[in-house]
Short mmCIF file of C-alpha atoms in Angstrom, two decimals:
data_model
loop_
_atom_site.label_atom_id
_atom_site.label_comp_id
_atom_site.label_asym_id
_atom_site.label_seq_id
_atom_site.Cartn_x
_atom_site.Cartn_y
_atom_site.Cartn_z
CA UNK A 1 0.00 0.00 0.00
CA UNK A 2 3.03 2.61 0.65
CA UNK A 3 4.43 1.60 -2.78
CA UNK A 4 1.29 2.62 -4.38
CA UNK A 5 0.73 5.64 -2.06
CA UNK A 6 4.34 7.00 -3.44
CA UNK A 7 3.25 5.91 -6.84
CA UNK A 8 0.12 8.28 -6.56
CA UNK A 9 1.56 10.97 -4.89
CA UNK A 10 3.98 11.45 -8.15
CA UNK A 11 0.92 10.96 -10.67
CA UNK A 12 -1.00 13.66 -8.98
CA UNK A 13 -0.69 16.69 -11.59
CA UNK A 14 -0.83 14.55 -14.46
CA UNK A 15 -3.37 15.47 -17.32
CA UNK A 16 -6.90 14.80 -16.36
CA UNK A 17 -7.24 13.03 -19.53
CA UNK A 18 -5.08 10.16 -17.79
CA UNK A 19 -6.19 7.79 -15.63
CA UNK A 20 -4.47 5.60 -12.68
CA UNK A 21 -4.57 1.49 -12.76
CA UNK A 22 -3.11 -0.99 -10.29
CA UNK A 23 -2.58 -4.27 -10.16
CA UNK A 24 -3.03 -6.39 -7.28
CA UNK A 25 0.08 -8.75 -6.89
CA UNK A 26 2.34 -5.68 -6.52
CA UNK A 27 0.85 -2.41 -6.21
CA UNK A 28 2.20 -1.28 -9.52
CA UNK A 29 0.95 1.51 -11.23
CA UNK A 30 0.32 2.58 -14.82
CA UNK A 31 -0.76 4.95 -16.92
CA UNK A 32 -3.23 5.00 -19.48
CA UNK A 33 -5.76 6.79 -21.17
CA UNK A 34 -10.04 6.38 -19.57
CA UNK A 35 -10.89 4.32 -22.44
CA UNK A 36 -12.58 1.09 -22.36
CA UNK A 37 -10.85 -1.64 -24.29
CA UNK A 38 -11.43 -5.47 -25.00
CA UNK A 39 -9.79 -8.11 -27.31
CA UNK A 40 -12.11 -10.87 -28.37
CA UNK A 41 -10.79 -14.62 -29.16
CA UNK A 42 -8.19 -15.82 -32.49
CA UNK A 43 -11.15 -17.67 -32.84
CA UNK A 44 -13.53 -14.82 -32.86
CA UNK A 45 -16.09 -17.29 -30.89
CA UNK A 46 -16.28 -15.41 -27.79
CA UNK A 47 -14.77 -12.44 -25.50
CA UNK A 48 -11.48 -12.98 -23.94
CA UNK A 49 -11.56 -11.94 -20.30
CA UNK A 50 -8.39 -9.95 -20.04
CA UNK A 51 -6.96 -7.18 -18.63
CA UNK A 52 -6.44 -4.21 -20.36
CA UNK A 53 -2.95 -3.82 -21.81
CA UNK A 54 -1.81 -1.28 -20.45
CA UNK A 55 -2.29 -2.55 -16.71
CA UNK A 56 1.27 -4.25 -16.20
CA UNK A 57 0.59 -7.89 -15.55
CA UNK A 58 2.94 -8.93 -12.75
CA UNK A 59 4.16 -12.49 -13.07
CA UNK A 60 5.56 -12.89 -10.06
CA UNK A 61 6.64 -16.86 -10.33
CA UNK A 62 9.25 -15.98 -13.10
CA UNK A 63 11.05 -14.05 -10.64
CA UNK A 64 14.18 -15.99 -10.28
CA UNK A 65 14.37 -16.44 -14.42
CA UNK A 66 13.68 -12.88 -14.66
CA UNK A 67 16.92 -11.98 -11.74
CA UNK A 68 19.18 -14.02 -14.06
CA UNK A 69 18.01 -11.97 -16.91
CA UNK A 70 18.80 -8.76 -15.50
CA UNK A 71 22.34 -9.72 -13.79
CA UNK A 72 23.09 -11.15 -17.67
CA UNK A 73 22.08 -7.49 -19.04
CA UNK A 74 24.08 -5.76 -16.18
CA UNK A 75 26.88 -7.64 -16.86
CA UNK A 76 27.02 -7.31 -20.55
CA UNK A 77 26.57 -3.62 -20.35
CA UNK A 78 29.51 -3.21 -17.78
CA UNK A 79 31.76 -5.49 -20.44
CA UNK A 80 30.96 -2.70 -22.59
CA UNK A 81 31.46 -0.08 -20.39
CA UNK A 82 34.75 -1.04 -19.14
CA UNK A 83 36.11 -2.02 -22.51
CA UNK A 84 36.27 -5.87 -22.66
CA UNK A 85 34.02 -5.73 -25.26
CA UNK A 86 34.42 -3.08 -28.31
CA UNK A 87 32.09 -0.75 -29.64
CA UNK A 88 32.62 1.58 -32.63
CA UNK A 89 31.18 3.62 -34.93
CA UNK A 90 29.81 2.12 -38.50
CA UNK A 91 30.88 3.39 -41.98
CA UNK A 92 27.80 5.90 -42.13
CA UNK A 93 26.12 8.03 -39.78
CA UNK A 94 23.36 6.26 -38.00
CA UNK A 95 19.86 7.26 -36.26
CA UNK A 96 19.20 4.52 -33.94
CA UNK A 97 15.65 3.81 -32.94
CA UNK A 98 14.81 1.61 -30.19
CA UNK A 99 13.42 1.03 -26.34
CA UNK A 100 13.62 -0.93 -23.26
CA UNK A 101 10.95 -3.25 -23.47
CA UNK A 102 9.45 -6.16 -25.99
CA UNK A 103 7.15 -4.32 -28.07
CA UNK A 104 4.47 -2.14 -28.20
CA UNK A 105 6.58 1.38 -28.43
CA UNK A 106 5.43 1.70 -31.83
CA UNK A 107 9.06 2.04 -32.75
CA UNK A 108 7.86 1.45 -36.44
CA UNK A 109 5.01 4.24 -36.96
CA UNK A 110 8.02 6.55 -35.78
CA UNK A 111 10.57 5.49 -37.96
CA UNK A 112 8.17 5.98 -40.67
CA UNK A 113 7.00 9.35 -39.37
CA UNK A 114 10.54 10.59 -38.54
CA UNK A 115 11.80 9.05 -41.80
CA UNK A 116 9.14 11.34 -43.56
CA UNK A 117 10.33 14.30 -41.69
CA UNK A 118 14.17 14.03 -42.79
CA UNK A 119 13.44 13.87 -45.98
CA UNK A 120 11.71 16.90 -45.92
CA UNK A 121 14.45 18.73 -43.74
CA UNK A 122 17.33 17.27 -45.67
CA UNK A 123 16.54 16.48 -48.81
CA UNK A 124 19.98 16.52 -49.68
CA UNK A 125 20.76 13.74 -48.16
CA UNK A 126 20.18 10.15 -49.15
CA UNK A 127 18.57 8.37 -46.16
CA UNK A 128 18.53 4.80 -45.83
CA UNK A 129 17.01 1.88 -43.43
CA UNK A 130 18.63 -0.65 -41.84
CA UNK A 131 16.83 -3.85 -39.96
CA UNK A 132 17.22 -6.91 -38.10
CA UNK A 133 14.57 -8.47 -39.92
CA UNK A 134 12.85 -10.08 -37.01
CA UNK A 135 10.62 -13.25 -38.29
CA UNK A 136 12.62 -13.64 -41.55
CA UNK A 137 13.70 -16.93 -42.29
CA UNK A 138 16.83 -15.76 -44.22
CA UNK A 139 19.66 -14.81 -42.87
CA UNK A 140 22.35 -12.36 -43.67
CA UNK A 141 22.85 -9.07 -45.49
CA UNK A 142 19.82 -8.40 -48.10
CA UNK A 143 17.92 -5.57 -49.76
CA UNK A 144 14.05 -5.35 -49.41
CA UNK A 145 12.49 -6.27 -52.45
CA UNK A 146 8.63 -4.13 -52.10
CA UNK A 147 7.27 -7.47 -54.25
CA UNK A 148 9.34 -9.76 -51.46
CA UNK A 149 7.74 -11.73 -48.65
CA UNK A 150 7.93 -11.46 -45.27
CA UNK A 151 9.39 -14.68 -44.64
CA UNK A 152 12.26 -13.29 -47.13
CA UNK A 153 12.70 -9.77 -45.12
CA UNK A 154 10.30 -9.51 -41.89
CA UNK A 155 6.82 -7.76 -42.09
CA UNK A 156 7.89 -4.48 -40.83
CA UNK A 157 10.88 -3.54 -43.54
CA UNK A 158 8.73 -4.66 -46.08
CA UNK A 159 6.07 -2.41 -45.03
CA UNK A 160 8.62 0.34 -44.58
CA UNK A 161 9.78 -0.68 -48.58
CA UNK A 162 6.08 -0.62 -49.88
CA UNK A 163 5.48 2.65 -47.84
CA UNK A 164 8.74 4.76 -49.39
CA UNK A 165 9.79 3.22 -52.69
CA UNK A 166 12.29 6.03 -52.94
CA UNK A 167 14.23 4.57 -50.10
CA UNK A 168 16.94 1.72 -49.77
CA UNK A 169 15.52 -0.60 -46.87
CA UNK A 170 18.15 -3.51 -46.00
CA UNK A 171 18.09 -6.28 -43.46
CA UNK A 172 21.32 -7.34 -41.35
CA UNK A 173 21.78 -9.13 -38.39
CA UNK A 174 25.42 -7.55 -38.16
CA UNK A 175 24.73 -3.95 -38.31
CA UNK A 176 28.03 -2.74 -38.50
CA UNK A 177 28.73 -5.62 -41.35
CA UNK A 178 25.33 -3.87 -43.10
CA UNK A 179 26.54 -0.45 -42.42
CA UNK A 180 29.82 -1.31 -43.80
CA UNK A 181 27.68 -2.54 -47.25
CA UNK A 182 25.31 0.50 -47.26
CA UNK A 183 28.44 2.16 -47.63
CA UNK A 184 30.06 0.43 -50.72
CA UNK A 185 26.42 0.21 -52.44
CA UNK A 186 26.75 4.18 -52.29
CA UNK A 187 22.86 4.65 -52.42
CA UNK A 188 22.82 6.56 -49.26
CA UNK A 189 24.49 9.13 -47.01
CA UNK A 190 22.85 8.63 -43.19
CA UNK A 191 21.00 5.62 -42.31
CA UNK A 192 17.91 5.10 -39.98
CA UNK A 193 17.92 2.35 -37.83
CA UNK A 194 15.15 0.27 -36.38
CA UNK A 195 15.21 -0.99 -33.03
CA UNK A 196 19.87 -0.95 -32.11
CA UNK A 197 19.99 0.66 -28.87
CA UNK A 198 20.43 -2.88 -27.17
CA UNK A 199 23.06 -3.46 -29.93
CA UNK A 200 26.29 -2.32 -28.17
CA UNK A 201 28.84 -3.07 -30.65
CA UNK A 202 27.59 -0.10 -32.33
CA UNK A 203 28.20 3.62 -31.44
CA UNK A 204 25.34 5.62 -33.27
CA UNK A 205 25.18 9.34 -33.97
CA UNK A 206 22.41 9.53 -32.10
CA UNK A 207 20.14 7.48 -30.09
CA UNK A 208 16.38 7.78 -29.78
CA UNK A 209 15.19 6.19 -26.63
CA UNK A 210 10.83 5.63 -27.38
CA UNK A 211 8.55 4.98 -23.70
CA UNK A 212 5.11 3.73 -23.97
CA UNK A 213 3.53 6.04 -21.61
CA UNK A 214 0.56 3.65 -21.09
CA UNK A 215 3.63 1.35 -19.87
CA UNK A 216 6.27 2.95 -17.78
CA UNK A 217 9.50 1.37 -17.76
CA UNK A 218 10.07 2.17 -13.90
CA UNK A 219 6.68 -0.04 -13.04
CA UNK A 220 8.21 -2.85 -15.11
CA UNK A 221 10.10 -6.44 -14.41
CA UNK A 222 12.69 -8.00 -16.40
CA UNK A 223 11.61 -10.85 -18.95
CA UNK A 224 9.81 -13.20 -18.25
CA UNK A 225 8.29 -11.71 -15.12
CA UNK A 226 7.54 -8.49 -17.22
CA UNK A 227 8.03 -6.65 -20.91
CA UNK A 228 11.70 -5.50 -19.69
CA UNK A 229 14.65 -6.69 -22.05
CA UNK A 230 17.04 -3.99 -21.07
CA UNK A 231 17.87 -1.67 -17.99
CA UNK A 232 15.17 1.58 -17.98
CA UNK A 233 18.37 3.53 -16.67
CA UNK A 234 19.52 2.89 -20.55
CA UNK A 235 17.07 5.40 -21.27
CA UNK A 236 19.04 8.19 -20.06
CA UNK A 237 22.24 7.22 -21.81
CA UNK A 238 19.82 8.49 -25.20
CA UNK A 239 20.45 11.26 -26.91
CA UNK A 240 16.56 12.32 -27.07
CA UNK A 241 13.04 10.15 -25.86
CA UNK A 242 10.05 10.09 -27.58
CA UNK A 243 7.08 9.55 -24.89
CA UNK A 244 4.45 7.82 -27.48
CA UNK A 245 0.92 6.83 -26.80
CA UNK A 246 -0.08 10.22 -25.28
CA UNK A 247 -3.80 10.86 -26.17
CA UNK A 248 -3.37 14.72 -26.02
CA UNK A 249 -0.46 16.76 -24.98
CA UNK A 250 1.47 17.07 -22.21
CA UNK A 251 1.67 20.37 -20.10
CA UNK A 252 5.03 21.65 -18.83
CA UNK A 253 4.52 19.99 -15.89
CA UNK A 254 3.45 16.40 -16.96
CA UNK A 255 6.86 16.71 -19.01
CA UNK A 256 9.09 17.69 -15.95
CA UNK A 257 7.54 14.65 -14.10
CA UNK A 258 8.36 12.37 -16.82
CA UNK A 259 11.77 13.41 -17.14
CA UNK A 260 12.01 12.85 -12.77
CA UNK A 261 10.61 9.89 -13.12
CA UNK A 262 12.85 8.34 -16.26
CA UNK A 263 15.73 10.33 -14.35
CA UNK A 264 16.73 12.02 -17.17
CA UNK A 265 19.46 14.91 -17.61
CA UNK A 266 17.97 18.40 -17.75
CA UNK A 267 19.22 18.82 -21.63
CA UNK A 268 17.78 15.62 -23.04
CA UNK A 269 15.34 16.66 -25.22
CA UNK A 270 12.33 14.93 -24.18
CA UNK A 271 9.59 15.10 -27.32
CA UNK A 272 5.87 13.42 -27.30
CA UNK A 273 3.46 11.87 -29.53
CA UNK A 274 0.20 10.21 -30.00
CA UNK A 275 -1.65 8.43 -33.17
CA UNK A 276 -4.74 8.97 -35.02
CA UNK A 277 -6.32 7.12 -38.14
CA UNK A 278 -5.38 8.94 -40.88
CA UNK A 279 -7.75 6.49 -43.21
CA UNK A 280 -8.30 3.11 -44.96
CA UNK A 281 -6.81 1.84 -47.95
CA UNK A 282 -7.90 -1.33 -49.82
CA UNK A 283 -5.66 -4.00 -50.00
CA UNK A 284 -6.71 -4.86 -53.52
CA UNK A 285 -6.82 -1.59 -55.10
CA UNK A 286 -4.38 0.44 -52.85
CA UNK A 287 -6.91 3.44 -53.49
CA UNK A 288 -8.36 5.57 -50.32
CA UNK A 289 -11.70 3.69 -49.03
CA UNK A 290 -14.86 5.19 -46.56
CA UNK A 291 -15.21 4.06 -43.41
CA UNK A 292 -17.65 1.27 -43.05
CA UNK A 293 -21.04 1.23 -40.48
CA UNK A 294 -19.65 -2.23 -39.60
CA UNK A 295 -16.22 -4.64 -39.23
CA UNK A 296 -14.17 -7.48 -38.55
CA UNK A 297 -10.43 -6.38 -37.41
CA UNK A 298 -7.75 -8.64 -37.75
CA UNK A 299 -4.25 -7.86 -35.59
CA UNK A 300 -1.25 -9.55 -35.10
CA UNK A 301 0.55 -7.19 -33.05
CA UNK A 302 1.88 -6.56 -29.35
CA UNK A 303 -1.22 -4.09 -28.72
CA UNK A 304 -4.01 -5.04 -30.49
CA UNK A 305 -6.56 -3.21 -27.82
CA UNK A 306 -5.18 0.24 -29.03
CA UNK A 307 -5.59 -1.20 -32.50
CA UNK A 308 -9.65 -1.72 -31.87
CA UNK A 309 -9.70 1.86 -29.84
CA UNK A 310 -8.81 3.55 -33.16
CA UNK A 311 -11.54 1.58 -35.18
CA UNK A 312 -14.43 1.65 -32.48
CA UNK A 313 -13.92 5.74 -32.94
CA UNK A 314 -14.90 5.53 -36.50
CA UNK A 315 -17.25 1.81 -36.76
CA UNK A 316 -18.53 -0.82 -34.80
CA UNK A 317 -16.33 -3.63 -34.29
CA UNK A 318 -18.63 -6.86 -34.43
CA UNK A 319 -15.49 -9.34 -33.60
CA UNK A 320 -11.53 -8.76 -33.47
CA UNK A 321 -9.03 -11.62 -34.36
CA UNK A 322 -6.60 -10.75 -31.97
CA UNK A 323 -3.22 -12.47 -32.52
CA UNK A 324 0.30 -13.18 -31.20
CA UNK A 325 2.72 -10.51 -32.34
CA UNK A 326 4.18 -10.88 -36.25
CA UNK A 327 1.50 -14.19 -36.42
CA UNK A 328 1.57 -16.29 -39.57
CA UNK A 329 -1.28 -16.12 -41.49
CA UNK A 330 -2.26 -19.11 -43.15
CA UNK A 331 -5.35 -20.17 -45.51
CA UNK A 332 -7.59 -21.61 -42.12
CA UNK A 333 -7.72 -17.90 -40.80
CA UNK A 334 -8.65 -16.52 -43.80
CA UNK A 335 -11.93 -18.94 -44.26
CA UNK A 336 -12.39 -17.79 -40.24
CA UNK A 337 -12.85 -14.13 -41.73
CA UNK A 338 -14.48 -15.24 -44.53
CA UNK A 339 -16.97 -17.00 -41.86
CA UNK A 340 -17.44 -13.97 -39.71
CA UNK A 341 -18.32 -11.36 -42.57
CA UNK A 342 -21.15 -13.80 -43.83
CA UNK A 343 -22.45 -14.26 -39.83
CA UNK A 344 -24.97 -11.42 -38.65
CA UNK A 345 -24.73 -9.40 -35.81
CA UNK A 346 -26.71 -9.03 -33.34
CA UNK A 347 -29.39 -6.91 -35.12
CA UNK A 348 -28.99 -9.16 -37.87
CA UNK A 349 -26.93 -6.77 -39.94
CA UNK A 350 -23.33 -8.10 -42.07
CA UNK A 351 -20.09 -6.65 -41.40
CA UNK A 352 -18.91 -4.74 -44.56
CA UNK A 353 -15.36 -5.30 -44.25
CA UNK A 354 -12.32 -6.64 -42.83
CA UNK A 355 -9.57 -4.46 -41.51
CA UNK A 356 -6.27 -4.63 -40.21
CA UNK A 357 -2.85 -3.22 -39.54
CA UNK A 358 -0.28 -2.05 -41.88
CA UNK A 359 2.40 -4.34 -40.42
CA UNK A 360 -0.59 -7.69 -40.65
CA UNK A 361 -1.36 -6.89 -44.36
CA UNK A 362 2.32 -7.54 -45.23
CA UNK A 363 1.55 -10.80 -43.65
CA UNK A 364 -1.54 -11.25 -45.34
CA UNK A 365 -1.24 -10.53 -49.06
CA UNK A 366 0.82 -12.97 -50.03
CA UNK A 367 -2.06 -15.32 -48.82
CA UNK A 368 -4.06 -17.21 -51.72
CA UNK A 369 -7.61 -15.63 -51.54
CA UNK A 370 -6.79 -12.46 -49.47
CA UNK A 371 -7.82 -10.33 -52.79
CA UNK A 372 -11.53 -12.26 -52.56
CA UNK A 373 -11.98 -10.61 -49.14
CA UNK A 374 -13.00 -7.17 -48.92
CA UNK A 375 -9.68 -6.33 -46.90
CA UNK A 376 -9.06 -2.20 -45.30
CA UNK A 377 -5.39 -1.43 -44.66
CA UNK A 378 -5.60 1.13 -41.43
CA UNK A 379 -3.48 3.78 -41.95
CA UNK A 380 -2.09 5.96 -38.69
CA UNK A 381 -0.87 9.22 -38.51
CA UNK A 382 1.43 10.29 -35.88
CA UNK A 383 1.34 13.62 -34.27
CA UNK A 384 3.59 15.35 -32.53
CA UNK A 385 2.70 17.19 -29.94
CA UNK A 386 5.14 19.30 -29.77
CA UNK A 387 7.10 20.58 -32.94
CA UNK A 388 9.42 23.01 -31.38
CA UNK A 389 11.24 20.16 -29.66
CA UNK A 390 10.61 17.80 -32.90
CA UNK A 391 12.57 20.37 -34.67
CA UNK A 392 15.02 21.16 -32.71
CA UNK A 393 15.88 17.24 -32.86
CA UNK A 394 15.68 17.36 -36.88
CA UNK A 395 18.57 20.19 -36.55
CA UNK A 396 20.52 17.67 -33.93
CA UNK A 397 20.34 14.88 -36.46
CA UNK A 398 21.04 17.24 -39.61
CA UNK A 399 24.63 18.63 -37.33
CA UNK A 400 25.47 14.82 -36.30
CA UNK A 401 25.31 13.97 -40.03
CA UNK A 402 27.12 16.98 -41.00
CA UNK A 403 29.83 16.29 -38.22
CA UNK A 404 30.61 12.63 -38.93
CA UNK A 405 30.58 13.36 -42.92
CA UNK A 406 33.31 16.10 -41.70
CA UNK A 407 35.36 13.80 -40.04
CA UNK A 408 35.18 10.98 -42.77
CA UNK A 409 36.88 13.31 -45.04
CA UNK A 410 39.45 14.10 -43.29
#
């Protein structure tokens, strides 16, 4: 009860468009926005009785796994720090996206969104995207083919590919070894990367540290007791933090509590963001569609209640597939769509369409039959909520670039 006393005490002040949730087993407390949110079945049969995401689930018998976890972290980060292990920079400069925690950061919608934004500030220079791949079942050092499959690349660079043609997207395990071949392909100048601050042997221009603030790090247990895979005093090692998931934005003094409560220095810049539908494409005809009166959502992803928030604002959801994060589709689930668009609702009314994520579709074009279905790609818009600081880390980025080009020609 004291914990969550404390824990309340430093909420108070927050925007009244926030609300407080606790769990039971250990008095933790999030934050998320008053909305109500439910997940139904894979199956679409029947509700799943779950908690809302953004309540932190503690599971307090993985404990002991989860101590080993974090002494394996801390020791591979002091390695690092103390030089047993090197770290360097690559052949080009590098924006490094990334977080703390397994998913759910919407790490991608930003590197799409911040991609977008560089272009526009610097369209001098040739920006590029480098990947893991996560999911892919090749291996090595590859270019994203847009007419690829995610099994060949990983649903999220392919969706980055199909989203800016203009753009180089590659996949590396080694990211200095796909640096290094960025380089000698000479198609770019700077690269973007996806999800590298965990990846030490790397020294980027700049790191951007993302926090769910539905989710807060310092609530959080290591894997598998929670959704942390690094230490939340990384954070403050980044060069900026984007605070994502916020509904509206933040007053001065929501932001000075967030940067007490992530600890960070007074300089950081600390920048926030939320997400809104920006509309529906079809996935057969790629051309702008209305919103239908009624739906079926489909979502493989690591938050598929925000998903269904975003539709319920705009259409009534009769049943959401909700499925493991970067699921593989296969031709069963589509004849369990196909089954719940021809099945009434409860006022005996048909849902008119199917929609689902940008990162799912990837998944679920290549299926035989997806182009029967009458399939709505959802299309969200990130805002920031505050452009002063947005810009003033566009300028950051543009001097890093400038710097380390500088000092390569030397």
């Amino acid at each position: 009860m004291a914990s969550s006393r404390v824990a309340m005490s430093e909420m108070r002040g927050m925007n009244q468009n926030w609300a407080l949730r606790r769990t039971d087993s250990a008095g933790i407390v999030a934050i998320s926005p008053p909305m109500a949110l439910h997940t139904t079945s894979s199956t679409g049969r029947r509700p799943l009785q779950t908690a809302p995401e953004n309540v932190l689930r503690d599971r307090w018998w993985w404990a002991p796994a989860a101590a080993l976890f974090r002494r394996a972290v801390r020791i591979r980060h002091w390695a690092f720090d103390r030089g047993f292990r090197a770290s360097q920079e690559g052949a080009l400069p590098t924006v490094v996206l990334g977080n703390v925690t397994v998913g759910g950061t919407g790490k991608t919608p930003h590197l799409k969104a911040l991609l977008q934004k560089l272009m526009d500030s610097s369209k001098d220079t040739r920006w590029a995207i480098l990947s893991r791949g996560y999911g892919r079942k090749t291996q090595g050092f590859l270019r994203v083919d847009r007419e690829g499959k995610p099994e060949e690349y990983g649903d999220e660079p392919l969706e980055v590919a199909r989203k800016f043609p203009g753009v180089a997207v590659y996949v590396c395990e080694d990211r200095l070894q796909g640096l290094e071949r960025i380089r000698e392909a000479g198609l770019a100048d700077a690269v973007l990367m996806d999800d590298g601050l965990q990846h030490r042997k790397l020294i980027p221009s700049i790191g951007i540290a993302l926090v769910d603030t539905t989710q807060p790090v310092d609530r959080d247990h290591f894997l598998p007791r929670g959704r942390l895979r690094d230490l939340p005093e990384r954070i403050t090692k980044a060069d900026a933090v984007i605070l994502t998931r916020c509904p509206t934005a933040l007053t001065k003094g929501d932001l000075r509590l967030w940067r007490h409560r992530l600890k960070l220095a007074a300089d950081t810049p600390l920048l926030h963001s939320g997400s809104r539908p920006e509309g529906l494409r079809a996935m057969a005809t790629k051309r702008y569609a209305s919103w239908p009166m009624r739906c079926v959502a489909v979502s493989g992803i690591a938050q598929p209640a925000q998903f269904e928030a975003h539709l319920s604002r705009h259409c009534s959801v009769v049943r959401h597939f909700a499925y493991p994060d970067h699921q593989e589709f296969a031709p069963k689930h589509l004849e369990e769509w196909r089954q719940a668009l021809a099945t009434p609702d409860e006022r005996d009314q048909l849902p008119e369409a199917l929609i689902t994520t940008e990162k799912d579709a990837e998944r679920i074009r290549p299926l035989a039959g997806a182009a029967d279905l009458p399939i709505l790609i959802l299309n969200l818009h990130i805002q920031w909520w505050d452009t002063v600081a947005l810009d003033g880390l566009l300028s950051t980025i543009r001097e890093r670039v400038e710097a380390f080009q500088s000092n390569s020609d030397i």
